[in-house]
Coordinates of N, CA and C in Angstrom, one line a residue:
M112 N 74.7 78.0 97.7 CA 75.9 78.8 97.3 C 76.1 80.0 98.2
T113 N 77.3 80.2 98.8 CA 77.6 81.2 99.7 C 78.0 82.5 99.0
N114 N 77.4 83.6 99.2 CA 77.7 84.9 98.6 C 78.7 85.5 99.5
T115 N 79.8 86.0 99.0 CA 80.9 86.6 99.7 C 81.1 88.1 99.2
C116 N 81.3 89.0 100.1 CA 81.6 90.3 99.8 C 83.0 90.6 100.2
S117 N 83.8 91.1 99.2 CA 85.2 91.3 99.5 C 85.6 92.8 99.5
F118 N 86.4 93.1 100.5 CA 87.0 94.5 100.6 C 88.5 94.4 100.5
I119 N 89.0 95.2 99.6 CA 90.5 95.2 99.3 C 91.1 96.5 99.7
T120 N 91.9 96.5 100.8 CA 92.6 97.7 101.3 C 93.9 97.7 100.7
L121 N 94.3 98.8 99.9 CA 95.5 98.9 99.3 C 96.4 100.0 100.0
A122 N 97.7 99.7 100.1 CA 98.7 100.7 100.5 C 99.9 100.5 99.6
V123 N 100.3 101.6 99.0 CA 101.4 101.6 98.1 C 102.4 102.7 98.5
A124 N 103.7 102.3 98.5 CA 104.8 103.2 98.7 C 105.6 103.4 97.4
S125 N 105.9 104.6 97.1 CA 106.6 104.9 95.9 C 107.6 106.0 96.2
V126 N 108.6 106.1 95.2 CA 109.6 107.1 95.3 C 109.4 108.1 94.1
R127 N 109.4 109.3 94.4 CA 109.2 110.3 93.3 C 110.6 110.7 92.8
I128 N 110.7 110.5 91.4 CA 112.0 110.9 90.7 C 111.7 112.1 89.9
D129 N 112.4 113.2 90.2 CA 112.2 114.4 89.5 C 112.8 114.4 88.1
A130 N 112.3 115.2 87.2 CA 113.0 115.3 85.9 C 114.4 115.9 86.0
N131 N 115.3 115.4 85.2 CA 116.6 116.0 85.2 C 116.7 117.3 84.5
Q132 N 117.8 118.0 84.7 CA 118.0 119.3 84.1 C 118.2 119.3 82.6
H133 N 118.6 118.2 82.1 CA 118.9 118.1 80.7 C 117.7 117.6 79.9
G134 N 116.7 117.3 80.6 CA 115.4 116.9 79.9 C 115.5 115.5 79.3
T135 N 116.4 114.7 79.7 CA 116.5 113.3 79.1 C 115.5 112.4 79.8
H136 N 114.9 112.7 80.9 CA 113.8 111.9 81.4 C 112.9 112.9 82.2
S137 N 111.6 112.6 82.1 CA 110.6 113.4 82.8 C 110.4 112.9 84.2
A138 N 109.7 113.7 85.0 CA 109.3 113.3 86.3 C 108.5 112.0 86.3
M139 N 108.8 111.1 87.3 CA 108.0 109.9 87.3 C 108.1 109.3 88.7
S140 N 107.4 108.3 89.0 CA 107.5 107.6 90.3 C 108.1 106.2 90.1
H141 N 108.6 105.6 91.1 CA 109.1 104.3 91.1 C 108.5 103.5 92.3
L142 N 107.8 102.4 92.0 CA 107.2 101.6 93.0 C 108.3 101.1 94.0
A143 N 107.9 101.1 95.3 CA 108.8 100.6 96.3 C 108.1 99.4 97.1
A144 N 106.9 99.5 97.4 CA 106.2 98.4 98.1 C 104.7 98.5 98.0
M145 N 104.1 97.4 98.3 CA 102.6 97.4 98.2 C 102.1 96.3 99.2
A146 N 101.0 96.7 99.9 CA 100.3 95.8 100.8 C 98.9 95.6 100.3
V147 N 98.4 94.4 100.4 CA 97.0 94.1 100.1 C 96.3 93.4 101.2
L148 N 95.4 94.0 101.9 CA 94.6 93.5 103.0 C 93.2 93.1 102.5
I149 N 92.9 91.9 102.5 CA 91.6 91.4 102.0 C 90.7 91.0 103.1
A150 N 89.5 91.6 103.2 CA 88.6 91.2 104.2 C 87.3 90.6 103.5
E151 N 86.9 89.5 103.8 CA 85.7 88.8 103.2 C 84.6 88.5 104.2
R152 N 83.4 88.9 103.9 CA 82.3 88.6 104.7 C 81.3 87.7 104.0
D153 N 81.0 86.5 104.5 CA 80.1 85.6 103.9 C 78.7 85.9 104.2
S154 N 77.7 85.2 103.6 CA 76.3 85.5 103.8 C 75.9 85.3 105.3
G155 N 76.6 84.6 106.0 CA 76.3 84.3 107.4 C 76.9 85.4 108.4
G156 N 77.7 86.3 107.8 CA 78.3 87.4 108.6 C 79.7 87.0 109.2
T157 N 80.2 85.9 108.7 CA 81.5 85.5 109.2 C 82.6 86.2 108.4
W158 N 83.6 86.7 109.1 CA 84.7 87.5 108.4 C 86.0 86.6 108.4
T159 N 86.7 86.7 107.2 CA 88.0 86.1 107.1 C 88.9 87.2 106.5
F160 N 90.2 87.1 106.8 CA 91.2 88.1 106.4 C 92.4 87.5 105.9
S161 N 93.1 88.2 105.0 CA 94.5 87.9 104.6 C 95.2 89.2 104.3
L162 N 96.5 89.1 104.6 CA 97.4 90.3 104.4 C 98.7 89.8 103.7
K163 N 98.9 90.4 102.6 CA 100.2 90.1 101.9 C 100.8 91.5 101.5
R164 N 102.2 91.4 101.5 CA 102.9 92.7 101.2 C 104.2 92.3 100.5
H165 N 104.7 93.2 99.7 CA 105.9 92.9 98.9 C 106.7 94.2 98.7
A166 N 108.0 94.1 98.5 CA 108.8 95.4 98.3 C 109.9 95.1 97.4
V167 N 110.3 96.2 96.7 CA 111.5 96.1 95.9 C 112.4 97.3 96.3
A168 N 113.7 97.2 95.8 CA 114.7 98.2 96.2 C 115.2 98.8 94.9
A169 N 115.9 99.9 95.1 CA 116.6 100.5 93.9 C 117.5 99.5 93.2
G170 N 117.3 99.4 91.9 CA 118.0 98.4 91.1 C 117.1 97.2 90.8
D171 N 116.0 97.0 91.5 CA 115.1 95.9 91.2 C 114.1 96.4 90.2
R172 N 113.6 95.5 89.4 CA 112.6 95.8 88.4 C 111.3 96.0 89.0
E173 N 110.6 97.1 88.6 CA 109.2 97.3 89.1 C 108.3 96.1 88.6
D174 N 108.7 95.5 87.6 CA 107.8 94.4 87.0 C 107.7 93.3 88.1
T175 N 108.7 93.1 88.9 CA 108.5 92.0 89.9 C 107.4 92.3 90.9
L176 N 107.3 93.6 91.2 CA 106.2 94.0 92.1 C 104.8 94.0 91.4
L177 N 104.8 94.3 90.1 CA 103.6 94.3 89.4 C 103.1 92.8 89.2
L178 N 104.0 91.9 89.0 CA 103.7 90.5 88.8 C 103.1 90.0 90.1
W179 N 103.8 90.3 91.2 CA 103.3 89.9 92.5 C 101.9 90.5 92.7
A180 N 101.6 91.7 92.4 CA 100.3 92.3 92.6 C 99.3 91.6 91.7
L181 N 99.7 91.3 90.5 CA 98.7 90.6 89.6 C 98.3 89.3 90.1
N182 N 99.2 88.6 90.8 CA 98.9 87.3 91.3 C 98.2 87.4 92.7
T183 N 98.2 88.6 93.3 CA 97.7 88.8 94.6 C 96.3 89.4 94.6
L184 N 96.1 90.4 93.8 CA 94.8 91.1 93.8 C 93.7 90.2 93.2
P185 N 92.6 90.2 93.9 CA 91.4 89.5 93.4 C 90.8 90.2 92.2
T186 N 89.9 89.5 91.5 CA 89.3 90.0 90.3 C 88.2 91.0 90.6
A187 N 87.7 90.9 91.8 CA 86.5 91.8 92.2 C 86.5 92.1 93.6
G188 N 86.0 93.2 94.0 CA 85.9 93.6 95.4 C 85.8 95.1 95.5
I189 N 85.5 95.6 96.7 CA 85.4 97.0 97.0 C 86.8 97.5 97.4
V190 N 87.4 98.4 96.7 CA 88.8 98.9 97.0 C 88.7 100.0 98.0
I191 N 89.5 100.0 99.1 CA 89.6 101.0 100.1 C 91.0 101.5 100.2
G192 N 91.1 102.8 100.4 CA 92.5 103.4 100.5 C 92.4 104.8 101.0
W193 N 93.6 105.4 101.1 CA 93.7 106.8 101.5 C 94.4 107.5 100.3
Q194 N 93.7 108.6 99.8 CA 94.2 109.3 98.6 C 94.5 108.3 97.5
L195 N 93.6 107.5 97.2 CA 93.8 106.4 96.2 C 94.4 106.8 94.9
V196 N 93.9 107.9 94.3 CA 94.4 108.3 93.0 C 95.9 108.7 93.0
D197 N 96.2 109.5 94.0 CA 97.6 110.1 94.0 C 98.6 109.1 94.6
R198 N 98.2 108.4 95.7 CA 99.1 107.6 96.4 C 99.2 106.1 95.9
A199 N 98.2 105.6 95.3 CA 98.1 104.2 94.9 C 98.1 104.1 93.4
M200 N 97.0 104.7 92.8 CA 96.8 104.5 91.4 C 97.9 105.1 90.5
A201 N 98.3 106.3 90.8 CA 99.3 107.0 89.9 C 100.6 106.2 89.8
P202 N 101.2 105.8 90.9 CA 102.5 105.1 90.7 C 102.3 103.7 90.1
L203 N 101.1 103.1 90.4 CA 100.8 101.8 89.7 C 100.7 101.9 88.2
L204 N 100.0 103.0 87.8 CA 99.9 103.2 86.4 C 101.2 103.6 85.7
D205 N 102.0 104.4 86.4 CA 103.4 104.7 85.9 C 104.2 103.4 85.6
A206 N 104.2 102.5 86.6 CA 104.9 101.2 86.5 C 104.4 100.4 85.4
A207 N 103.1 100.3 85.3 CA 102.4 99.4 84.3 C 102.7 99.9 82.9
T208 N 103.0 101.2 82.7 CA 103.2 101.7 81.3 C 104.7 101.9 81.0
T209 N 105.6 101.5 81.9 CA 107.0 101.7 81.6 C 107.8 100.4 81.6
G210 N 107.1 99.3 82.0 CA 107.8 98.0 82.1 C 107.5 97.1 80.9
D211 N 107.5 95.8 81.2 CA 107.1 94.8 80.2 C 105.7 95.0 79.7
P212 N 105.5 95.2 78.4 CA 104.2 95.6 77.8 C 103.1 94.5 78.1
E213 N 103.5 93.2 78.0 CA 102.4 92.2 78.2 C 102.0 92.2 79.7
L214 N 103.0 92.3 80.6 CA 102.6 92.3 82.0 C 101.9 93.6 82.3
G215 N 102.3 94.7 81.8 CA 101.6 95.9 82.0 C 100.2 95.9 81.6
R216 N 99.9 95.3 80.4 CA 98.5 95.2 79.9 C 97.6 94.3 80.9
A217 N 98.2 93.2 81.3 CA 97.5 92.3 82.2 C 97.2 93.0 83.5
F218 N 98.2 93.7 84.0 CA 98.0 94.4 85.3 C 97.0 95.5 85.2
L219 N 97.0 96.3 84.1 CA 96.1 97.4 83.9 C 94.7 96.8 83.7
D220 N 94.5 95.7 83.1 CA 93.2 95.1 83.0 C 92.6 94.7 84.4
R221 N 93.5 94.1 85.2 CA 93.1 93.7 86.6 C 92.7 95.0 87.4
L222 N 93.6 96.0 87.3 CA 93.4 97.2 88.1 C 92.1 98.0 87.6
T223 N 91.9 98.0 86.3 CA 90.8 98.7 85.8 C 89.5 98.1 86.2
R224 N 89.4 96.7 86.2 CA 88.2 96.1 86.7 C 87.9 96.4 88.2
L225 N 89.0 96.5 88.9 CA 88.8 96.8 90.4 C 88.4 98.3 90.6
V226 N 89.1 99.2 90.0 CA 88.8 100.6 90.3 C 87.5 101.1 89.7
T227 N 87.0 100.4 88.6 CA 85.7 100.8 88.1 C 84.6 100.3 88.8
A228 N 84.8 99.4 89.8 CA 83.8 98.9 90.7 C 83.7 99.9 91.9
P229 N 82.8 99.8 92.8 CA 82.7 100.7 94.0 C 84.1 100.8 94.7
S230 N 84.5 102.0 95.1 CA 85.7 102.1 95.9 C 85.5 103.2 96.9
V231 N 86.3 103.1 97.9 CA 86.2 104.1 99.1 C 87.5 104.7 99.3
D232 N 87.6 106.0 99.1 CA 88.7 106.8 99.4 C 88.4 107.6 100.7
L233 N 89.0 107.1 101.8 CA 88.7 107.7 103.1 C 89.2 109.1 103.3
A234 N 90.1 109.6 102.4 CA 90.6 111.0 102.5 C 89.6 112.0 102.0
V235 N 88.6 111.5 101.2 CA 87.6 112.5 100.7 C 86.9 113.3 101.7
H236 N 86.6 112.6 102.8 CA 85.8 113.4 103.9 C 86.7 114.2 104.8
H237 N 88.0 114.1 104.5 CA 89.0 114.9 105.3 C 89.8 115.9 104.5
G238 N 89.3 116.2 103.3 CA 89.9 117.2 102.4 C 90.6 116.7 101.2
G239 N 90.4 115.4 100.9 CA 91.0 114.9 99.6 C 92.5 115.0 99.6
V240 N 92.9 115.5 98.5 CA 94.4 115.7 98.3 C 95.0 116.7 99.3
G241 N 94.1 117.5 99.9 CA 94.6 118.5 100.9 C 94.4 118.0 102.4
A242 N 94.0 116.7 102.5 CA 93.8 116.2 103.8 C 95.0 116.2 104.7
P243 N 94.8 116.2 106.0 CA 96.0 116.0 106.9 C 96.6 114.7 106.7
P244 N 97.8 114.4 107.3 CA 98.4 113.1 107.1 C 97.5 112.0 107.7
L245 N 97.6 110.9 107.1 CA 96.8 109.7 107.5 C 97.1 109.4 109.0
A246 N 98.3 109.5 109.4 CA 98.7 109.2 110.8 C 97.9 110.1 111.8
E247 N 97.7 111.4 111.4 CA 97.0 112.3 112.2 C 95.6 112.0 112.4
I248 N 94.9 111.6 111.3 CA 93.5 111.3 111.3 C 93.3 110.0 112.1
A249 N 94.2 109.0 111.8 CA 94.1 107.7 112.5 C 94.3 107.9 114.0
A250 N 95.2 108.8 114.4 CA 95.5 109.0 115.9 C 94.2 109.5 116.6
G251 N 93.4 110.3 115.8 CA 92.2 110.8 116.4 C 91.2 109.8 116.7
H252 N 91.4 108.5 116.2 CA 90.5 107.4 116.5 C 91.2 106.4 117.3
G253 N 92.4 106.8 117.9 CA 93.1 105.8 118.7 C 93.8 104.7 117.9
I254 N 94.1 105.0 116.6 CA 94.7 104.0 115.7 C 96.2 104.4 115.6
D255 N 97.1 103.5 116.0 CA 98.5 103.8 115.9 C 99.1 103.6 114.5
L256 N 99.7 104.6 114.0 CA 100.4 104.5 112.7 C 101.7 105.3 112.8
P257 N 102.8 104.7 112.7 CA 104.1 105.5 112.8 C 104.1 106.6 111.7
V258 N 104.6 107.7 112.1 CA 104.7 108.9 111.2 C 106.0 108.7 110.4
T259 N 105.8 108.7 109.1 CA 106.9 108.6 108.2 C 106.8 109.6 107.1
D260 N 107.8 109.9 106.4 CA 107.8 110.9 105.3 C 108.4 110.2 104.0
S261 N 108.4 111.0 102.9 CA 108.9 110.5 101.7 C 110.4 110.2 101.7
A262 N 111.1 111.0 102.6 CA 112.5 110.8 102.7 C 112.9 109.4 103.3
A263 N 112.0 109.0 104.3 CA 112.3 107.7 104.9 C 112.0 106.6 103.9
V264 N 111.0 106.7 103.1 CA 110.7 105.7 102.1 C 111.8 105.7 101.0
E265 N 112.2 106.8 100.6 CA 113.3 106.9 99.6 C 114.6 106.3 100.1
S266 N 114.9 106.5 101.4 CA 116.1 106.0 102.0 C 116.1 104.4 102.1
A267 N 114.9 103.9 102.5 CA 114.7 102.4 102.6 C 114.8 101.8 101.2
W268 N 114.2 102.4 100.2 CA 114.3 101.9 98.8 C 115.7 102.0 98.3
G269 N 116.4 103.1 98.5 CA 117.7 103.3 98.0 C 118.7 102.4 98.6
F270 N 118.6 102.1 99.9 CA 119.6 101.3 100.5 C 119.1 99.8 100.7
G271 N 118.0 99.4 100.1 CA 117.6 98.0 100.0 C 117.0 97.5 101.3
D272 N 116.4 98.3 102.1 CA 115.7 97.9 103.4 C 114.3 97.4 103.0
R273 N 114.2 96.3 102.4 CA 112.9 95.8 102.0 C 112.0 95.5 103.2
A274 N 112.6 95.0 104.2 CA 111.8 94.7 105.4 C 111.1 95.9 106.0
W275 N 111.8 97.0 106.0 CA 111.2 98.3 106.5 C 110.0 98.7 105.6
L276 N 110.2 98.6 104.3 CA 109.2 98.9 103.3 C 108.0 98.0 103.5
R277 N 108.2 96.7 103.7 CA 107.1 95.8 103.9 C 106.3 96.2 105.1
D278 N 107.0 96.5 106.2 CA 106.3 96.8 107.4 C 105.6 98.2 107.3
H279 N 106.2 99.1 106.5 CA 105.6 100.4 106.3 C 104.2 100.3 105.6
V280 N 104.2 99.5 104.5 CA 102.9 99.4 103.8 C 101.9 98.6 104.6
E281 N 102.4 97.6 105.3 CA 101.5 96.8 106.1 C 100.8 97.7 107.2
S282 N 101.6 98.5 107.9 CA 101.0 99.4 108.9 C 100.0 100.3 108.3
E283 N 100.3 100.8 107.1 CA 99.3 101.7 106.5 C 98.0 101.0 106.1
A284 N 98.1 99.8 105.5 CA 96.9 99.1 105.1 C 96.1 98.8 106.4
V285 N 96.7 98.3 107.4 CA 96.0 98.0 108.6 C 95.3 99.3 109.2
A286 N 96.0 100.4 109.2 CA 95.5 101.7 109.7 C 94.3 102.1 108.9
V287 N 94.4 102.0 107.6 CA 93.3 102.4 106.7 C 92.0 101.6 107.0
W288 N 92.2 100.3 107.1 CA 91.1 99.4 107.3 C 90.5 99.7 108.7
R289 N 91.3 99.9 109.7 CA 90.8 100.3 111.0 C 90.0 101.6 111.0
L290 N 90.6 102.6 110.2 CA 89.9 103.9 110.1 C 88.6 103.7 109.5
W291 N 88.5 102.9 108.5 CA 87.2 102.7 107.8 C 86.2 102.1 108.8
L292 N 86.6 101.2 109.6 CA 85.7 100.6 110.6 C 85.3 101.6 111.7
A293 N 86.3 102.5 112.1 CA 86.1 103.5 113.1 C 85.1 104.5 112.7
E294 N 85.1 104.8 111.4 CA 84.2 105.9 110.8 C 82.9 105.4 110.3
S295 N 82.5 104.1 110.7 CA 81.3 103.5 110.2 C 80.1 103.8 111.1
N296 N 80.2 104.7 112.1 CA 79.1 105.1 112.9 C 78.5 104.0 113.7
G297 N 79.4 103.1 114.2 CA 79.0 102.1 115.1 C 78.4 100.9 114.5
T298 N 78.5 100.7 113.2 CA 77.9 99.6 112.4 C 78.9 98.5 112.1
A299 N 80.1 98.6 112.6 CA 81.2 97.7 112.2 C 81.7 96.9 113.4
E300 N 80.9 96.7 114.4 CA 81.5 96.1 115.6 C 81.9 94.6 115.3
S301 N 81.1 93.9 114.6 CA 81.5 92.5 114.3 C 82.7 92.4 113.5
A302 N 82.8 93.3 112.5 CA 84.0 93.2 111.7 C 85.3 93.6 112.5
S303 N 85.1 94.6 113.3 CA 86.2 95.1 114.1 C 86.7 94.0 115.1
A304 N 85.7 93.4 115.7 CA 86.1 92.3 116.7 C 86.7 91.1 116.0
A305 N 86.2 90.8 114.8 CA 86.8 89.7 114.0 C 88.2 90.0 113.6
F306 N 88.4 91.3 113.2 CA 89.8 91.7 112.7 C 90.8 91.7 113.9
D307 N 90.3 92.2 115.1 CA 91.2 92.2 116.2 C 91.6 90.8 116.6
A308 N 90.6 89.9 116.6 CA 90.9 88.5 116.9 C 91.9 87.9 115.9
W309 N 91.7 88.2 114.6 CA 92.6 87.7 113.6 C 94.1 88.2 113.8
R310 N 94.2 89.5 114.1 CA 95.5 90.1 114.2 C 96.2 89.6 115.4
S311 N 95.4 89.3 116.5 CA 96.1 88.8 117.7 C 96.5 87.3 117.6
G312 N 96.0 86.6 116.6 CA 96.4 85.2 116.4 C 97.6 85.1 115.5
A313 N 97.8 83.9 115.0 CA 98.9 83.6 114.2 C 98.5 83.3 112.7
G314 N 97.4 83.9 112.3 CA 96.9 83.6 111.0 C 97.3 84.5 109.8
D315 N 98.2 85.4 110.1 CA 98.5 86.4 109.0 C 99.1 85.6 107.8
A316 N 98.6 85.9 106.6 CA 99.2 85.3 105.4 C 100.0 86.3 104.7
R317 N 101.3 86.3 104.8 CA 102.1 87.3 104.2 C 103.0 86.7 103.1
S318 N 103.4 87.5 102.2 CA 104.4 87.1 101.2 C 105.4 88.1 101.1
F319 N 106.6 87.6 100.8 CA 107.8 88.5 100.8 C 108.4 88.6 99.4

């Protein structure tokens, strides 16, 4: 029997919606896109990868993104991300508690099993919630990540540019994974080489 170790890199884009002046709704977030990069290492040291991403626009139900995530996320693995609580978990929890109750419960069960296992928040060593932008830290390791802000995400979400949103979260997931490899003190050469070979080929598994 082959033992496999799975690493799940998450990248989530969301739009912040402020409370209105009349108090009819409180501040909340709205999911816009999500990317899931899965890296698996078997007992022989062989790496395999998959990358999937999905996006919704203003007017789309967040439940469609949650259902996609429920079908995409594995049941076990080490979660890797950047400012995981604020940038990934918080908007996912918001969406799971405001949509279809049955889907929300199923997604929360899957998410809880993942986040209660070992996880790696790369921002912790750079200041946590006060860390510099991911693009700045990535650039210090020669990792290219386009600089974007919340206004760009909100614009793409508002005007239905799902392709931009998918590319945005894919770029972030790839950058986070590469950053984790780069900060491994020289112990990730085989994983880095395997990932570079996979990215240069035609084996990307994406969903839209």
